[in-house]
Short mmCIF file of C-alpha atoms in Angstrom, two decimals:
data_model
loop_
_atom_site.label_atom_id
_atom_site.label_comp_id
_atom_site.label_asym_id
_atom_site.label_seq_id
_atom_site.Cartn_x
_atom_site.Cartn_y
_atom_site.Cartn_z
CA UNK A 59 -20.85 -25.84 8.57
CA UNK A 60 -21.36 -27.18 11.99
CA UNK A 61 -18.36 -28.40 13.79
CA UNK A 62 -17.74 -32.16 14.15
CA UNK A 63 -17.08 -33.73 16.85
CA UNK A 64 -14.50 -35.87 17.84
CA UNK A 65 -14.89 -38.28 17.65
CA UNK A 66 -17.29 -38.49 17.20
CA UNK A 67 -18.11 -39.78 20.73
CA UNK A 68 -18.58 -39.76 21.73
CA UNK A 69 -16.73 -39.76 21.34
CA UNK A 70 -18.07 -38.49 22.08
CA UNK A 71 -17.53 -38.21 24.65
CA UNK A 72 -17.98 -38.63 26.68
CA UNK A 73 -18.41 -38.43 29.30
CA UNK A 74 -20.69 -37.72 31.82
CA UNK A 75 -21.97 -38.64 35.27
CA UNK A 76 -23.91 -41.75 35.67
CA UNK A 77 -25.65 -41.96 38.90
CA UNK A 78 -25.49 -42.01 42.50
CA UNK A 79 -22.16 -41.92 43.95
CA UNK A 80 -21.06 -45.09 45.83
CA UNK A 81 -21.44 -45.87 49.42
CA UNK A 82 -24.26 -43.43 50.21
CA UNK A 83 -22.25 -40.33 49.33
CA UNK A 84 -25.21 -39.00 47.22
CA UNK A 85 -25.25 -37.37 43.94
CA UNK A 86 -22.21 -35.61 42.45
CA UNK A 87 -21.97 -33.40 39.45
CA UNK A 88 -21.28 -33.88 35.88
CA UNK A 89 -18.79 -31.48 34.40
CA UNK A 90 -18.65 -31.63 30.60
CA UNK A 91 -15.98 -30.21 28.40
CA UNK A 92 -15.69 -30.53 24.65
CA UNK A 93 -16.88 -29.52 21.23
CA UNK A 94 -20.21 -29.82 19.45
CA UNK A 95 -20.54 -33.47 20.17
CA UNK A 96 -21.58 -32.53 23.65
CA UNK A 97 -22.44 -28.81 23.44
CA UNK A 98 -25.74 -28.35 25.21
CA UNK A 99 -26.26 -24.83 24.23
CA UNK A 100 -23.32 -22.62 25.10
CA UNK A 101 -22.95 -21.48 21.50
CA UNK A 102 -26.48 -19.88 21.67
CA UNK A 103 -25.12 -17.11 23.97
CA UNK A 104 -22.54 -15.58 21.59
CA UNK A 105 -22.19 -14.65 18.05
CA UNK A 106 -20.72 -17.63 16.07
CA UNK A 107 -21.17 -19.44 12.88
CA UNK A 108 -21.29 -22.71 14.74
CA UNK A 109 -24.89 -22.91 15.97
CA UNK A 110 -27.58 -25.56 16.36
CA UNK A 111 -30.43 -23.51 17.76
CA UNK A 112 -32.49 -23.77 14.60
CA UNK A 113 -34.91 -26.46 13.56
CA UNK A 114 -35.03 -29.32 12.88
CA UNK A 115 -32.13 -29.77 15.37
CA UNK A 116 -33.69 -31.11 18.59
CA UNK A 117 -36.79 -32.39 16.88
CA UNK A 118 -36.71 -35.50 18.99
CA UNK A 119 -35.54 -33.94 22.24
CA UNK A 120 -38.44 -34.62 24.59
CA UNK A 121 -37.16 -32.23 27.37
CA UNK A 122 -37.76 -29.29 24.97
CA UNK A 123 -40.83 -30.56 23.31
CA UNK A 124 -38.94 -30.99 20.09
CA UNK A 125 -37.54 -27.51 19.95
CA UNK A 126 -33.81 -26.76 19.24
CA UNK A 127 -31.71 -26.25 22.28
CA UNK A 128 -28.35 -25.76 20.71
CA UNK A 129 -27.47 -29.49 20.72
CA UNK A 130 -25.98 -30.55 17.39
CA UNK A 131 -28.24 -33.60 16.97
CA UNK A 132 -31.96 -34.58 16.73
CA UNK A 133 -32.31 -35.55 20.37
CA UNK A 134 -29.97 -36.30 23.25
CA UNK A 135 -26.23 -36.14 23.25
CA UNK A 136 -24.30 -39.15 24.82
CA UNK A 137 -23.78 -37.12 27.96
CA UNK A 138 -27.43 -36.35 28.27
CA UNK A 139 -28.27 -40.11 28.05
CA UNK A 140 -25.65 -41.05 30.61
CA UNK A 141 -26.72 -38.38 33.02
CA UNK A 142 -30.35 -39.62 32.97
CA UNK A 143 -29.18 -42.54 35.04
CA UNK A 144 -28.44 -40.53 37.98
CA UNK A 145 -29.17 -36.77 37.65
CA UNK A 146 -32.71 -35.19 37.86
CA UNK A 147 -31.55 -32.51 35.53
CA UNK A 148 -29.20 -32.18 32.69
CA UNK A 149 -25.82 -30.40 33.41
CA UNK A 150 -26.70 -26.61 32.66
CA UNK A 151 -24.72 -24.72 29.99
CA UNK A 152 -22.18 -22.49 31.67
CA UNK A 153 -23.31 -19.41 29.68
CA UNK A 154 -27.06 -19.98 30.25
CA UNK A 155 -28.76 -17.47 32.60
CA UNK A 156 -29.83 -20.24 34.90
CA UNK A 157 -26.29 -21.51 35.58
CA UNK A 158 -26.29 -20.12 39.12
CA UNK A 159 -26.82 -21.11 42.65
CA UNK A 160 -27.62 -24.72 43.51
CA UNK A 161 -28.34 -25.58 39.81
CA UNK A 162 -24.53 -25.97 39.31
CA UNK A 163 -24.51 -28.79 41.78
CA UNK A 164 -26.15 -31.08 39.29
CA UNK A 165 -23.32 -30.26 36.88
CA UNK A 166 -22.22 -27.77 34.34
CA UNK A 167 -21.63 -28.07 30.57
CA UNK A 168 -18.77 -25.93 29.16
CA UNK A 169 -18.58 -27.63 25.72
CA UNK A 170 -18.67 -25.48 22.65
CA UNK A 171 -19.30 -26.25 18.90
CA UNK A 172 -16.04 -25.60 16.90
CA UNK A 173 -13.98 -25.68 20.08
CA UNK A 174 -10.62 -27.51 20.06
CA UNK A 175 -7.50 -28.32 22.13
CA UNK A 176 -5.60 -25.65 20.33
CA UNK A 177 -6.81 -22.09 20.34
CA UNK A 178 -6.58 -21.51 16.73
CA UNK A 179 -8.77 -24.43 15.87
CA UNK A 180 -12.31 -23.54 14.70
CA UNK A 181 -11.38 -20.03 13.84
CA UNK A 182 -13.31 -20.32 10.58
CA UNK A 183 -16.51 -20.03 12.75
CA UNK A 184 -15.32 -16.65 14.12
CA UNK A 185 -16.18 -17.44 17.78
CA UNK A 186 -16.08 -20.52 19.95
CA UNK A 187 -14.92 -21.68 23.36
CA UNK A 188 -11.60 -23.52 23.16
CA UNK A 189 -10.66 -25.94 25.99
CA UNK A 190 -8.31 -23.36 27.62
CA UNK A 191 -11.33 -20.98 28.06
CA UNK A 192 -13.61 -23.86 29.20
CA UNK A 193 -11.11 -24.74 31.97
CA UNK A 194 -11.05 -21.13 32.98
CA UNK A 195 -14.78 -21.16 33.24
CA UNK A 196 -14.72 -24.24 35.45
CA UNK A 197 -12.38 -22.35 37.75
CA UNK A 198 -15.22 -19.86 38.20
CA UNK A 199 -17.66 -22.74 39.00
CA UNK A 200 -15.12 -24.24 41.39
CA UNK A 201 -15.16 -21.00 43.47
CA UNK A 202 -18.99 -20.91 43.41
CA UNK A 203 -19.19 -24.42 44.76
CA UNK A 204 -16.86 -23.36 47.61
CA UNK A 205 -19.33 -20.59 48.32
CA UNK A 206 -22.33 -23.03 48.32
CA UNK A 207 -20.85 -25.89 50.30
CA UNK A 208 -17.87 -24.54 52.14
CA UNK A 209 -14.27 -25.43 51.11
CA UNK A 210 -14.05 -28.87 52.69
CA UNK A 211 -17.34 -30.16 51.53
CA UNK A 212 -16.84 -28.65 48.09
CA UNK A 213 -13.46 -30.51 47.69
CA UNK A 214 -15.09 -33.79 48.69
CA UNK A 215 -17.99 -33.13 46.38
CA UNK A 216 -15.70 -32.67 43.32
CA UNK A 217 -13.01 -35.21 44.17
CA UNK A 218 -15.17 -38.09 45.28
CA UNK A 219 -18.58 -37.91 43.73
CA UNK A 220 -18.25 -35.85 40.54
CA UNK A 221 -17.22 -36.98 37.11
CA UNK A 222 -15.55 -34.97 34.42
CA UNK A 223 -15.78 -35.78 30.75
CA UNK A 224 -13.74 -34.36 27.83
CA UNK A 225 -14.71 -34.83 24.32
CA UNK A 226 -12.52 -32.89 22.04
CA UNK A 227 -9.84 -32.91 19.35
CA UNK A 228 -11.77 -33.36 16.01
CA UNK A 229 -11.87 -29.63 15.26
CA UNK A 230 -8.12 -29.51 15.66
CA UNK A 231 -8.00 -31.56 12.45
CA UNK A 232 -11.15 -30.93 10.66
CA UNK A 233 -11.23 -27.22 11.24
CA UNK A 234 -7.58 -26.55 11.51
CA UNK A 235 -4.88 -28.86 10.14
CA UNK A 236 -7.11 -30.33 7.45
CA UNK A 237 -9.24 -27.33 6.56
CA UNK A 238 -9.28 -26.98 2.77
CA UNK A 239 -7.28 -24.02 1.38
CA UNK A 240 -6.87 -22.39 4.85
CA UNK A 241 -4.73 -25.06 6.26
CA UNK A 242 -2.18 -25.37 3.24
CA UNK A 243 0.37 -23.10 4.93
CA UNK A 244 0.33 -24.96 8.32
CA UNK A 245 0.66 -28.32 6.70
CA UNK A 246 3.71 -27.14 4.81
CA UNK A 247 5.39 -25.75 7.82
CA UNK A 248 4.35 -28.47 10.27
CA UNK A 249 4.41 -32.20 9.89
CA UNK A 250 1.65 -34.45 11.15
CA UNK A 251 3.94 -35.58 13.94
CA UNK A 252 4.70 -32.06 15.03
CA UNK A 253 1.03 -31.01 14.91
CA UNK A 254 -0.08 -34.09 16.98
CA UNK A 255 2.68 -33.44 19.53
CA UNK A 256 1.61 -29.97 19.93
CA UNK A 257 -1.99 -31.14 20.58
CA UNK A 258 -0.87 -33.62 23.19
CA UNK A 259 1.47 -31.19 25.02
CA UNK A 260 -1.35 -28.55 25.09
CA UNK A 261 -3.92 -31.21 26.15
CA UNK A 262 -1.67 -32.50 28.99
CA UNK A 263 -1.45 -29.05 30.41
CA UNK A 264 -5.27 -28.59 30.38
CA UNK A 265 -5.89 -31.91 32.11
CA UNK A 266 -3.38 -31.09 34.79
CA UNK A 267 -5.10 -27.83 35.30
CA UNK A 268 -8.32 -29.86 35.89
CA UNK A 269 -6.52 -31.99 38.33
CA UNK A 270 -5.20 -28.95 40.16
CA UNK A 271 -8.81 -27.81 40.50
CA UNK A 272 -9.68 -31.12 42.22
CA UNK A 273 -10.88 -33.14 39.32
CA UNK A 274 -10.16 -36.84 40.04
CA UNK A 275 -12.55 -38.98 37.97
CA UNK A 276 -11.88 -37.92 34.37
CA UNK A 277 -13.20 -39.59 31.25
CA UNK A 278 -11.46 -38.79 27.88
CA UNK A 279 -12.90 -39.85 24.46
CA UNK A 280 -10.16 -40.50 21.86
CA UNK A 281 -11.02 -39.38 18.29
CA UNK A 282 -13.58 -41.37 16.22
CA UNK A 283 -13.06 -42.17 12.55
CA UNK A 284 -13.38 -38.59 11.27
CA UNK A 285 -12.70 -39.64 7.75
CA UNK A 286 -16.07 -41.54 7.80
CA UNK A 287 -18.37 -38.62 8.43
CA UNK A 288 -20.74 -37.49 5.55
CA UNK A 289 -18.81 -34.25 5.28
CA UNK A 290 -15.55 -35.83 4.51
CA UNK A 291 -16.96 -38.58 2.36
CA UNK A 292 -18.85 -35.93 0.25
CA UNK A 293 -15.98 -33.57 0.11
CA UNK A 294 -13.61 -36.37 -1.36
CA UNK A 295 -16.42 -38.14 -3.20
CA UNK A 296 -15.77 -41.42 -1.49
CA UNK A 297 -17.66 -44.62 -2.23
CA UNK A 298 -20.39 -45.66 0.10
CA UNK A 299 -18.18 -48.32 1.66
CA UNK A 300 -15.05 -46.18 1.93
CA UNK A 301 -13.71 -43.60 4.31
CA UNK A 302 -11.17 -40.79 3.64
CA UNK A 303 -7.73 -42.16 4.54
CA UNK A 304 -5.76 -39.16 5.75
CA UNK A 305 -8.19 -37.97 8.49
CA UNK A 306 -8.45 -41.46 9.92
CA UNK A 307 -4.70 -41.95 9.81
CA UNK A 308 -4.14 -38.70 11.77
CA UNK A 309 -6.90 -39.68 14.30
CA UNK A 310 -5.17 -42.96 14.89
CA UNK A 311 -1.86 -41.25 15.32
CA UNK A 312 -3.30 -38.86 17.89
CA UNK A 313 -5.07 -41.65 19.64
CA UNK A 314 -1.94 -43.65 20.19
CA UNK A 315 -0.30 -40.67 21.82
CA UNK A 316 -3.31 -39.75 23.84
CA UNK A 317 -3.32 -43.35 25.35
CA UNK A 318 0.28 -42.93 26.40
CA UNK A 319 -0.50 -39.59 27.93
CA UNK A 320 -3.30 -40.92 30.04
CA UNK A 321 -1.16 -43.78 31.18
CA UNK A 322 1.47 -41.17 32.24
CA UNK A 323 -0.99 -39.03 34.06
CA UNK A 324 -2.57 -42.06 35.98
CA UNK A 325 0.97 -42.91 37.18
CA UNK A 326 2.02 -39.33 38.14
CA UNK A 327 -1.02 -37.72 39.49
CA UNK A 328 -1.92 -39.11 42.97
CA UNK A 329 -5.58 -40.21 43.33
CA UNK A 330 -6.52 -39.45 39.75
CA UNK A 331 -8.28 -41.93 37.52
CA UNK A 332 -8.30 -41.09 33.87
CA UNK A 333 -10.49 -43.35 31.81
CA UNK A 334 -10.10 -43.63 28.04
CA UNK A 335 -13.28 -44.11 25.94
CA UNK A 336 -12.40 -45.87 22.68
CA UNK A 337 -14.68 -43.86 20.33
CA UNK A 338 -12.65 -44.86 17.31
CA UNK A 339 -13.30 -48.53 17.44
CA UNK A 340 -16.77 -48.13 18.77
CA UNK A 341 -18.01 -45.96 16.08
CA UNK A 342 -15.99 -47.71 13.39
CA UNK A 343 -17.94 -50.86 14.32
CA UNK A 344 -21.26 -49.06 14.02
CA UNK A 345 -20.38 -47.53 10.70
CA UNK A 346 -19.11 -50.88 9.25
CA UNK A 347 -21.86 -53.07 10.60
CA UNK A 348 -24.66 -50.53 10.47
CA UNK A 349 -27.30 -53.03 9.58
CA UNK A 350 -26.61 -55.05 12.50
CA UNK A 351 -27.45 -52.10 14.64
CA UNK A 352 -30.77 -51.49 12.86
CA UNK A 353 -29.62 -48.60 10.60
CA UNK A 354 -30.21 -48.29 6.82
CA UNK A 355 -27.15 -46.16 6.18
CA UNK A 356 -23.95 -44.96 7.75
CA UNK A 357 -22.91 -42.73 5.01
CA UNK A 358 -25.74 -40.31 4.32
CA UNK A 359 -26.70 -37.51 6.80
CA UNK A 360 -30.43 -37.54 7.93
CA UNK A 361 -30.46 -33.78 7.85
CA UNK A 362 -28.24 -31.84 5.45
CA UNK A 363 -27.71 -30.86 1.80
CA UNK A 364 -25.06 -31.19 -0.83
CA UNK A 365 -23.55 -34.13 -2.78
CA UNK A 366 -24.18 -37.82 -2.56
CA UNK A 367 -24.19 -38.03 1.22
CA UNK A 368 -25.99 -34.58 2.08
CA UNK A 369 -22.68 -33.73 3.65
CA UNK A 370 -21.89 -30.21 2.69
CA UNK A 371 -24.50 -27.81 4.02
CA UNK A 372 -25.29 -28.17 7.73
CA UNK A 373 -28.80 -29.05 9.06
CA UNK A 374 -31.29 -26.23 8.99
CA UNK A 375 -34.81 -25.40 8.11
CA UNK A 376 -34.15 -25.80 4.42
CA UNK A 377 -32.34 -28.95 4.67
CA UNK A 378 -33.61 -32.35 3.31
CA UNK A 379 -34.71 -34.42 6.22
CA UNK A 380 -34.89 -38.27 6.26
CA UNK A 381 -38.37 -39.64 7.36
CA UNK A 382 -36.98 -41.98 10.11
CA UNK A 383 -34.38 -40.17 12.10
CA UNK A 384 -33.33 -43.27 13.83
CA UNK A 385 -32.40 -45.02 10.59
CA UNK A 386 -29.23 -43.05 10.04
CA UNK A 387 -25.99 -43.32 11.96
CA UNK A 388 -25.41 -39.56 11.26
CA UNK A 389 -27.89 -36.82 12.00
CA UNK A 390 -26.06 -34.19 9.97
CA UNK A 391 -22.75 -33.95 8.07
CA UNK A 392 -20.72 -34.16 11.30
CA UNK A 393 -22.65 -35.56 14.22
CA UNK A 394 -24.37 -38.82 15.18
CA UNK A 395 -27.96 -39.26 15.60
CA UNK A 396 -29.62 -39.90 18.96
CA UNK A 397 -30.03 -43.56 18.04
CA UNK A 398 -26.25 -43.78 17.59
CA UNK A 399 -25.64 -41.94 20.87
CA UNK A 400 -27.81 -44.46 22.67
CA UNK A 401 -25.65 -47.37 21.50
CA UNK A 402 -22.52 -45.55 22.48
CA UNK A 403 -23.74 -44.56 25.78
CA UNK A 404 -24.77 -48.06 26.68
CA UNK A 405 -21.30 -49.40 25.63
CA UNK A 406 -19.51 -46.82 27.74
CA UNK A 407 -21.59 -47.57 30.77
CA UNK A 408 -21.19 -51.38 30.77
CA UNK A 409 -18.47 -52.12 28.10
CA UNK A 410 -15.26 -54.10 28.56
CA UNK A 411 -11.81 -52.73 28.45
CA UNK A 412 -11.68 -52.89 24.68
CA UNK A 413 -14.33 -50.17 24.63
CA UNK A 414 -13.34 -48.16 27.81
CA UNK A 415 -10.41 -48.59 30.08
CA UNK A 416 -9.26 -49.23 32.72
CA UNK A 417 -12.84 -49.35 33.83
CA UNK A 418 -16.40 -48.52 32.42
CA UNK A 419 -18.43 -45.60 33.60
CA UNK A 420 -20.50 -47.62 36.09
CA UNK A 421 -17.36 -48.82 37.69
CA UNK A 422 -15.91 -45.38 37.71
CA UNK A 423 -18.99 -44.11 39.42
CA UNK A 424 -18.56 -46.66 42.14
CA UNK A 425 -14.87 -46.08 42.69
#
């Protein structure tokens, strides 16, 4: 099964660099960290069970002519959409052969399907890049930018004009703590409070590492309603208008502590601006009021197989496929469709503090 993403957004999310830096400073870069919500193809380059480089994934991705790229959706991810407002090119996957030279000055994507905050998360997929490894890879990029621009200009480039986005955490629940059968032992030995505290402690260290590498504008997506994805609803045979309670409860518990963490980091790390993207409320509204957004269903995957909501077998060549890809909130058992990503991206760009705080992405760009 393909890994879900946090949050869905976006959670996605999120997020990504949105345009020219303020005051004539020119274009910065977009440095993207996370899981399959924002993976742009890193998992293509190593053996793993979490892959999306097979059709019909990417069928609506114009840049590839509808061919799969390793993105876990039918078209663009949230970060792709946001990047289009200011970058001539999408951030290149770190493991791609062309992630060298001046190409990295447009940005680099380190995200990996099945990746998590904790190194054990996603192990059912055999291989993946957890956030610790992704930050290690950024350290390599950081040195390359020094070589390209010189240390002083490189520091200004990263601190003043570049935006970092981190969309991660869903796999720590879905493919670790809540994983059927495999997770029973850990749930017996570790309470939800203790597990969430481990996640927050580890995440804090990872974000501080990014700060030490000169990241200053950092967008963090909280977890979306992971109990509402087709996989969970199919697994627990939920009614169409219901979500699975425990995953959502854990996501809210994590989100509350994440909010406190970012407040603490903003207070204690000079010059840093940590922005919280509220993926949970944003996606919950789309799922609940899907008809108001132009969708016909928020329960069934457009591409998938198994059960009432096509939520067990990941999207692939033999999957059932809906005729109108923009009519479904979810592309596959785990990930939103491009149509959903478009809605989320617009909200993050210009939304109020209920959606993204203390400022939206356009305001962060101009900071």
